[in-house]
Amino acid sequence: MRGSVLCASCKRPLTAGWAKGRTERYPRYWCWTKGCRAVGVSRDDLDRHFMSLLGRMEPTAELLADLPNRVATRWSERKGRIAAEAAQLAGKLAEQKTLNQMAIKARVKGEIEQEDFDTIKAEIAAETKQIEKQISDLDSENATMEQLMRQAEKEAIDLVAAWNKGNVNQRQELVKGFFPEGLVFSHKRGFFEPANTVINEMLMRWLLDQPNVGVPDGI
């Protein structure tokens, strides 16, 4: 949620971090704007509020009709992110190969002992395995447009399930996809403000569905 939730007072993105308790550290979001600091909320509470909001959202005809555009945008963002992460991982993998070659040369020249050489080799092997797994995960995430469309359709129907099952990147894409302008959170109200366009539209639809909402007859 970092970067997507805004402070209701200053409209700046909340900062995420860890707050130190007596015995443990706790994940929290807070407003870090000097002179404001109006919001401070735990990660669990913010997640709970957000899932409550998702649970109230129902797919509208407009949303379903706009799915192809949303999917195209998310596809473009996902490809860019995957390419950037893949390049970074490729660089890390190359570094490990270089370190491995340097260790072999140092051992051949007698510059390091066999015990140290074995330790270095084990560390390089473990790091290489981790990087290769991350690369493999990126490859499996590189879905086709058809798969992404099916995923978007499921998210439009059951947003809470999509949030619970998604990884960090998928959750960020879900938030940005449905709330591109961000979500304004009020510490005073303890909930997301109607200032958000999507929430405003939800309230308007609810009011239109309530025939008795308004000024009573005779007043």
CSV table of C-alpha atoms in Angstrom, one decimal:
chain,number,residue,atom,x,y,z
A,1,MET,CA,0.0,0.0,0.0
A,2,ARG,CA,3.0,2.3,0.3
A,3,GLY,CA,2.8,5.1,-2.2
A,4,SER,CA,-0.9,4.5,-2.9
A,5,VAL,CA,-2.4,5.7,0.4
A,6,LEU,CA,-2.5,9.4,1.0
A,7,CYS,CA,-2.8,11.4,4.2
A,8,ALA,CA,-6.3,13.0,4.4
A,9,SER,CA,-4.8,16.3,5.7
A,10,CYS,CA,-1.8,17.0,3.4
A,11,LYS,CA,-2.6,14.6,0.5
A,12,ARG,CA,0.9,13.2,0.6
A,13,PRO,CA,1.7,9.5,0.3
A,14,LEU,CA,2.1,7.7,3.6
A,15,THR,CA,5.5,6.2,4.6
A,16,ALA,CA,5.8,2.5,5.6
A,17,GLY,CA,8.2,1.2,8.1
A,18,TRP,CA,8.6,-0.6,11.4
A,19,ALA,CA,7.7,0.7,14.8
A,20,LYS,CA,9.7,-0.7,17.8
A,21,GLY,CA,7.6,-2.0,20.7
A,22,ARG,CA,8.8,-3.4,24.0
A,23,THR,CA,9.8,-6.8,22.6
A,24,GLU,CA,8.9,-6.7,18.9
A,25,ARG,CA,8.8,-4.5,15.8
A,26,TYR,CA,5.4,-3.8,14.2
A,27,PRO,CA,4.7,-2.7,10.6
A,28,ARG,CA,3.0,0.7,10.4
A,29,TYR,CA,2.1,3.4,7.9
A,30,TRP,CA,2.3,7.1,8.9
A,31,CYS,CA,2.3,10.6,7.5
A,32,TRP,CA,5.9,11.9,7.5
A,33,THR,CA,5.2,15.4,6.2
A,34,LYS,CA,6.7,18.0,8.4
A,35,GLY,CA,4.0,19.9,10.3
A,36,CYS,CA,1.3,17.4,9.5
A,37,ARG,CA,1.8,13.8,10.9
A,38,ALA,CA,-2.0,13.5,10.9
A,39,VAL,CA,-2.0,9.7,10.1
A,40,GLY,CA,-0.5,6.8,12.0
A,41,VAL,CA,-2.0,3.3,11.4
A,42,SER,CA,-0.8,-0.3,11.7
A,43,ARG,CA,-0.4,-2.3,8.6
A,44,ASP,CA,-3.0,-4.9,9.8
A,45,ASP,CA,-5.6,-2.2,10.4
A,46,LEU,CA,-5.0,-0.5,7.1
A,47,ASP,CA,-5.2,-3.9,5.3
A,48,ARG,CA,-8.4,-4.6,7.2
A,49,HIS,CA,-9.9,-1.3,6.1
A,50,PHE,CA,-8.8,-1.9,2.5
A,51,MET,CA,-10.3,-5.4,2.3
A,52,SER,CA,-13.5,-4.0,3.8
A,53,LEU,CA,-13.6,-1.5,0.9
A,54,LEU,CA,-12.8,-4.2,-1.7
A,55,GLY,CA,-15.7,-6.3,-0.3
A,56,ARG,CA,-18.1,-3.4,-0.8
A,57,MET,CA,-17.0,-2.9,-4.4
A,58,GLU,CA,-19.2,-4.6,-7.0
A,59,PRO,CA,-18.3,-4.9,-10.7
A,60,THR,CA,-20.3,-2.4,-12.7
A,61,ALA,CA,-21.0,-2.4,-16.4
A,62,GLU,CA,-18.5,0.5,-16.8
A,63,LEU,CA,-15.8,-1.4,-15.0
A,64,LEU,CA,-16.3,-4.6,-17.0
A,65,ALA,CA,-16.4,-2.7,-20.2
A,66,ASP,CA,-13.1,-0.9,-19.3
A,67,LEU,CA,-11.3,-4.2,-18.4
A,68,PRO,CA,-9.4,-4.4,-21.8
A,69,ASN,CA,-8.0,-0.9,-21.2
A,70,ARG,CA,-7.0,-1.7,-17.7
A,71,VAL,CA,-5.4,-5.0,-18.7
A,72,ALA,CA,-3.4,-3.3,-21.5
A,73,THR,CA,-2.1,-0.7,-19.0
A,74,ARG,CA,-1.2,-3.4,-16.4
A,75,TRP,CA,0.4,-5.5,-19.1
A,76,SER,CA,2.6,-2.6,-20.1
A,77,GLU,CA,3.5,-1.9,-16.5
A,78,ARG,CA,4.2,-5.5,-15.7
A,79,LYS,CA,6.5,-6.0,-18.8
A,80,GLY,CA,8.4,-2.9,-17.8
A,81,ARG,CA,8.8,-4.1,-14.2
A,82,ILE,CA,9.8,-7.6,-15.2
A,83,ALA,CA,12.4,-6.3,-17.6
A,84,ALA,CA,13.9,-4.0,-15.0
A,85,GLU,CA,14.0,-6.7,-12.4
A,86,ALA,CA,15.4,-9.3,-14.9
A,87,ALA,CA,18.2,-6.9,-15.8
A,88,GLN,CA,19.1,-6.3,-12.2
A,89,LEU,CA,19.1,-10.1,-11.4
A,90,ALA,CA,21.2,-10.8,-14.5
A,91,GLY,CA,23.8,-8.3,-13.2
A,92,LYS,CA,23.8,-10.0,-9.8
A,93,LEU,CA,24.2,-13.4,-11.4
A,94,ALA,CA,27.2,-12.1,-13.4
A,95,GLU,CA,28.7,-10.8,-10.2
A,96,GLN,CA,28.5,-14.2,-8.6
A,97,LYS,CA,30.1,-15.8,-11.6
A,98,THR,CA,32.9,-13.3,-11.4
A,99,LEU,CA,33.4,-13.9,-7.7
A,100,ASN,CA,33.5,-17.7,-8.4
A,101,GLN,CA,36.3,-17.2,-11.1
A,102,MET,CA,38.3,-15.0,-8.7
A,103,ALA,CA,38.0,-17.5,-5.9
A,104,ILE,CA,39.2,-20.3,-8.2
A,105,LYS,CA,42.2,-18.2,-9.4
A,106,ALA,CA,43.1,-17.3,-5.8
A,107,ARG,CA,43.0,-20.9,-4.7
A,108,VAL,CA,45.2,-22.0,-7.7
A,109,LYS,CA,47.7,-19.3,-6.8
A,110,GLY,CA,47.6,-20.4,-3.1
A,111,GLU,CA,46.3,-17.0,-2.0
A,112,ILE,CA,43.6,-18.6,0.1
A,113,GLU,CA,43.3,-21.8,2.1
A,114,GLN,CA,41.1,-24.7,1.1
A,115,GLU,CA,38.7,-24.2,4.0
A,116,ASP,CA,38.2,-20.5,3.1
A,117,PHE,CA,37.8,-21.5,-0.6
A,118,ASP,CA,35.1,-24.1,0.3
A,119,THR,CA,33.2,-21.5,2.4
A,120,ILE,CA,33.3,-18.9,-0.4
A,121,LYS,CA,32.2,-21.5,-2.9
A,122,ALA,CA,29.2,-22.5,-0.7
A,123,GLU,CA,28.2,-18.9,-0.3
A,124,ILE,CA,28.4,-18.2,-4.0
A,125,ALA,CA,26.4,-21.4,-4.8
A,126,ALA,CA,23.7,-20.4,-2.3
A,127,GLU,CA,23.4,-16.8,-3.6
A,128,THR,CA,23.4,-18.1,-7.2
A,129,LYS,CA,20.6,-20.5,-6.4
A,130,GLN,CA,18.5,-17.7,-4.9
A,131,ILE,CA,19.1,-15.4,-7.8
A,132,GLU,CA,18.2,-18.2,-10.3
A,133,LYS,CA,15.0,-18.9,-8.4
A,134,GLN,CA,14.0,-15.2,-8.6
A,135,ILE,CA,14.7,-15.2,-12.3
A,136,SER,CA,12.5,-18.3,-12.6
A,137,ASP,CA,9.7,-16.6,-10.6
A,138,LEU,CA,9.8,-13.7,-13.0
A,139,ASP,CA,9.6,-16.0,-16.0
A,140,SER,CA,6.5,-17.7,-14.6
A,141,GLU,CA,5.0,-14.3,-13.8
A,142,ASN,CA,5.4,-13.1,-17.4
A,143,ALA,CA,1.8,-14.0,-18.3
A,144,THR,CA,0.2,-13.6,-21.7
A,145,MET,CA,-2.5,-11.0,-22.4
A,146,GLU,CA,-5.1,-13.8,-22.4
A,147,GLN,CA,-4.0,-15.0,-18.9
A,148,LEU,CA,-3.9,-11.4,-17.6
A,149,MET,CA,-7.5,-10.8,-19.0
A,150,ARG,CA,-8.7,-13.9,-17.1
A,151,GLN,CA,-7.0,-12.7,-14.0
A,152,ALA,CA,-8.5,-9.3,-14.3
A,153,GLU,CA,-12.0,-10.7,-14.7
A,154,LYS,CA,-11.5,-12.8,-11.5
A,155,GLU,CA,-10.3,-9.7,-9.7
A,156,ALA,CA,-13.3,-7.7,-10.8
A,157,ILE,CA,-15.6,-10.4,-9.4
A,158,ASP,CA,-13.7,-11.2,-6.1
A,159,LEU,CA,-11.3,-8.4,-5.2
A,160,VAL,CA,-10.8,-9.7,-1.7
A,161,ALA,CA,-9.7,-13.1,-2.9
A,162,ALA,CA,-7.4,-11.5,-5.5
A,163,TRP,CA,-5.8,-9.4,-2.7
A,164,ASN,CA,-5.3,-12.3,-0.3
A,165,LYS,CA,-3.8,-14.5,-3.0
A,166,GLY,CA,-1.6,-11.9,-4.6
A,167,ASN,CA,2.1,-11.3,-4.0
A,168,VAL,CA,3.5,-7.8,-3.2
A,169,ASN,CA,3.8,-6.8,-6.9
A,170,GLN,CA,0.3,-8.1,-7.8
A,171,ARG,CA,-1.2,-6.3,-4.8
A,172,GLN,CA,0.4,-3.0,-5.9
A,173,GLU,CA,-0.9,-3.5,-9.4
A,174,LEU,CA,-4.4,-4.2,-8.1
A,175,VAL,CA,-4.4,-1.0,-6.0
A,176,LYS,CA,-3.0,1.1,-8.8
A,177,GLY,CA,-5.4,-0.5,-11.3
A,178,PHE,CA,-8.6,0.3,-9.4
A,179,PHE,CA,-7.4,3.4,-7.5
A,180,PRO,CA,-5.0,5.1,-9.9
A,181,GLU,CA,-5.3,8.5,-8.1
A,182,GLY,CA,-4.5,6.9,-4.7
A,183,LEU,CA,-6.6,6.3,-1.6
A,184,VAL,CA,-7.0,9.1,0.9
A,185,PHE,CA,-7.0,7.8,4.5
A,186,SER,CA,-8.3,9.7,7.5
A,187,HIS,CA,-6.9,8.9,10.9
A,188,LYS,CA,-9.7,10.9,12.5
A,189,ARG,CA,-12.4,8.9,10.7
A,190,GLY,CA,-10.4,5.7,10.7
A,191,PHE,CA,-11.4,5.0,7.1
A,192,PHE,CA,-10.8,5.9,3.5
A,193,GLU,CA,-12.3,9.3,2.6
A,194,PRO,CA,-15.1,9.9,0.0
A,195,ALA,CA,-12.6,12.2,-1.7
A,196,ASN,CA,-11.6,9.2,-3.7
A,197,THR,CA,-13.4,9.1,-7.1
A,198,VAL,CA,-14.1,5.4,-6.9
A,199,ILE,CA,-15.5,5.6,-3.4
A,200,ASN,CA,-17.5,8.7,-4.4
A,201,GLU,CA,-19.1,6.8,-7.2
A,202,MET,CA,-19.9,3.9,-4.8
A,203,LEU,CA,-21.7,6.3,-2.5
A,204,MET,CA,-23.6,7.9,-5.4
A,205,ARG,CA,-24.8,4.5,-6.6
A,206,TRP,CA,-25.8,3.5,-3.1
A,207,LEU,CA,-27.8,6.8,-2.7
A,208,LEU,CA,-29.5,6.2,-6.1
A,209,ASP,CA,-30.5,2.8,-5.0
A,210,GLN,CA,-32.2,4.1,-1.8
A,211,PRO,CA,-35.6,5.5,-2.7
A,212,ASN,CA,-36.3,6.9,0.8
A,213,VAL,CA,-33.0,8.8,1.3
A,214,GLY,CA,-33.6,12.5,1.2
A,215,VAL,CA,-35.9,15.1,2.8
A,216,PRO,CA,-39.2,13.6,4.0
A,217,ASP,CA,-42.5,14.8,2.6
A,218,GLY,CA,-43.9,17.8,4.3
A,219,ILE,CA,-40.6,19.2,5.5
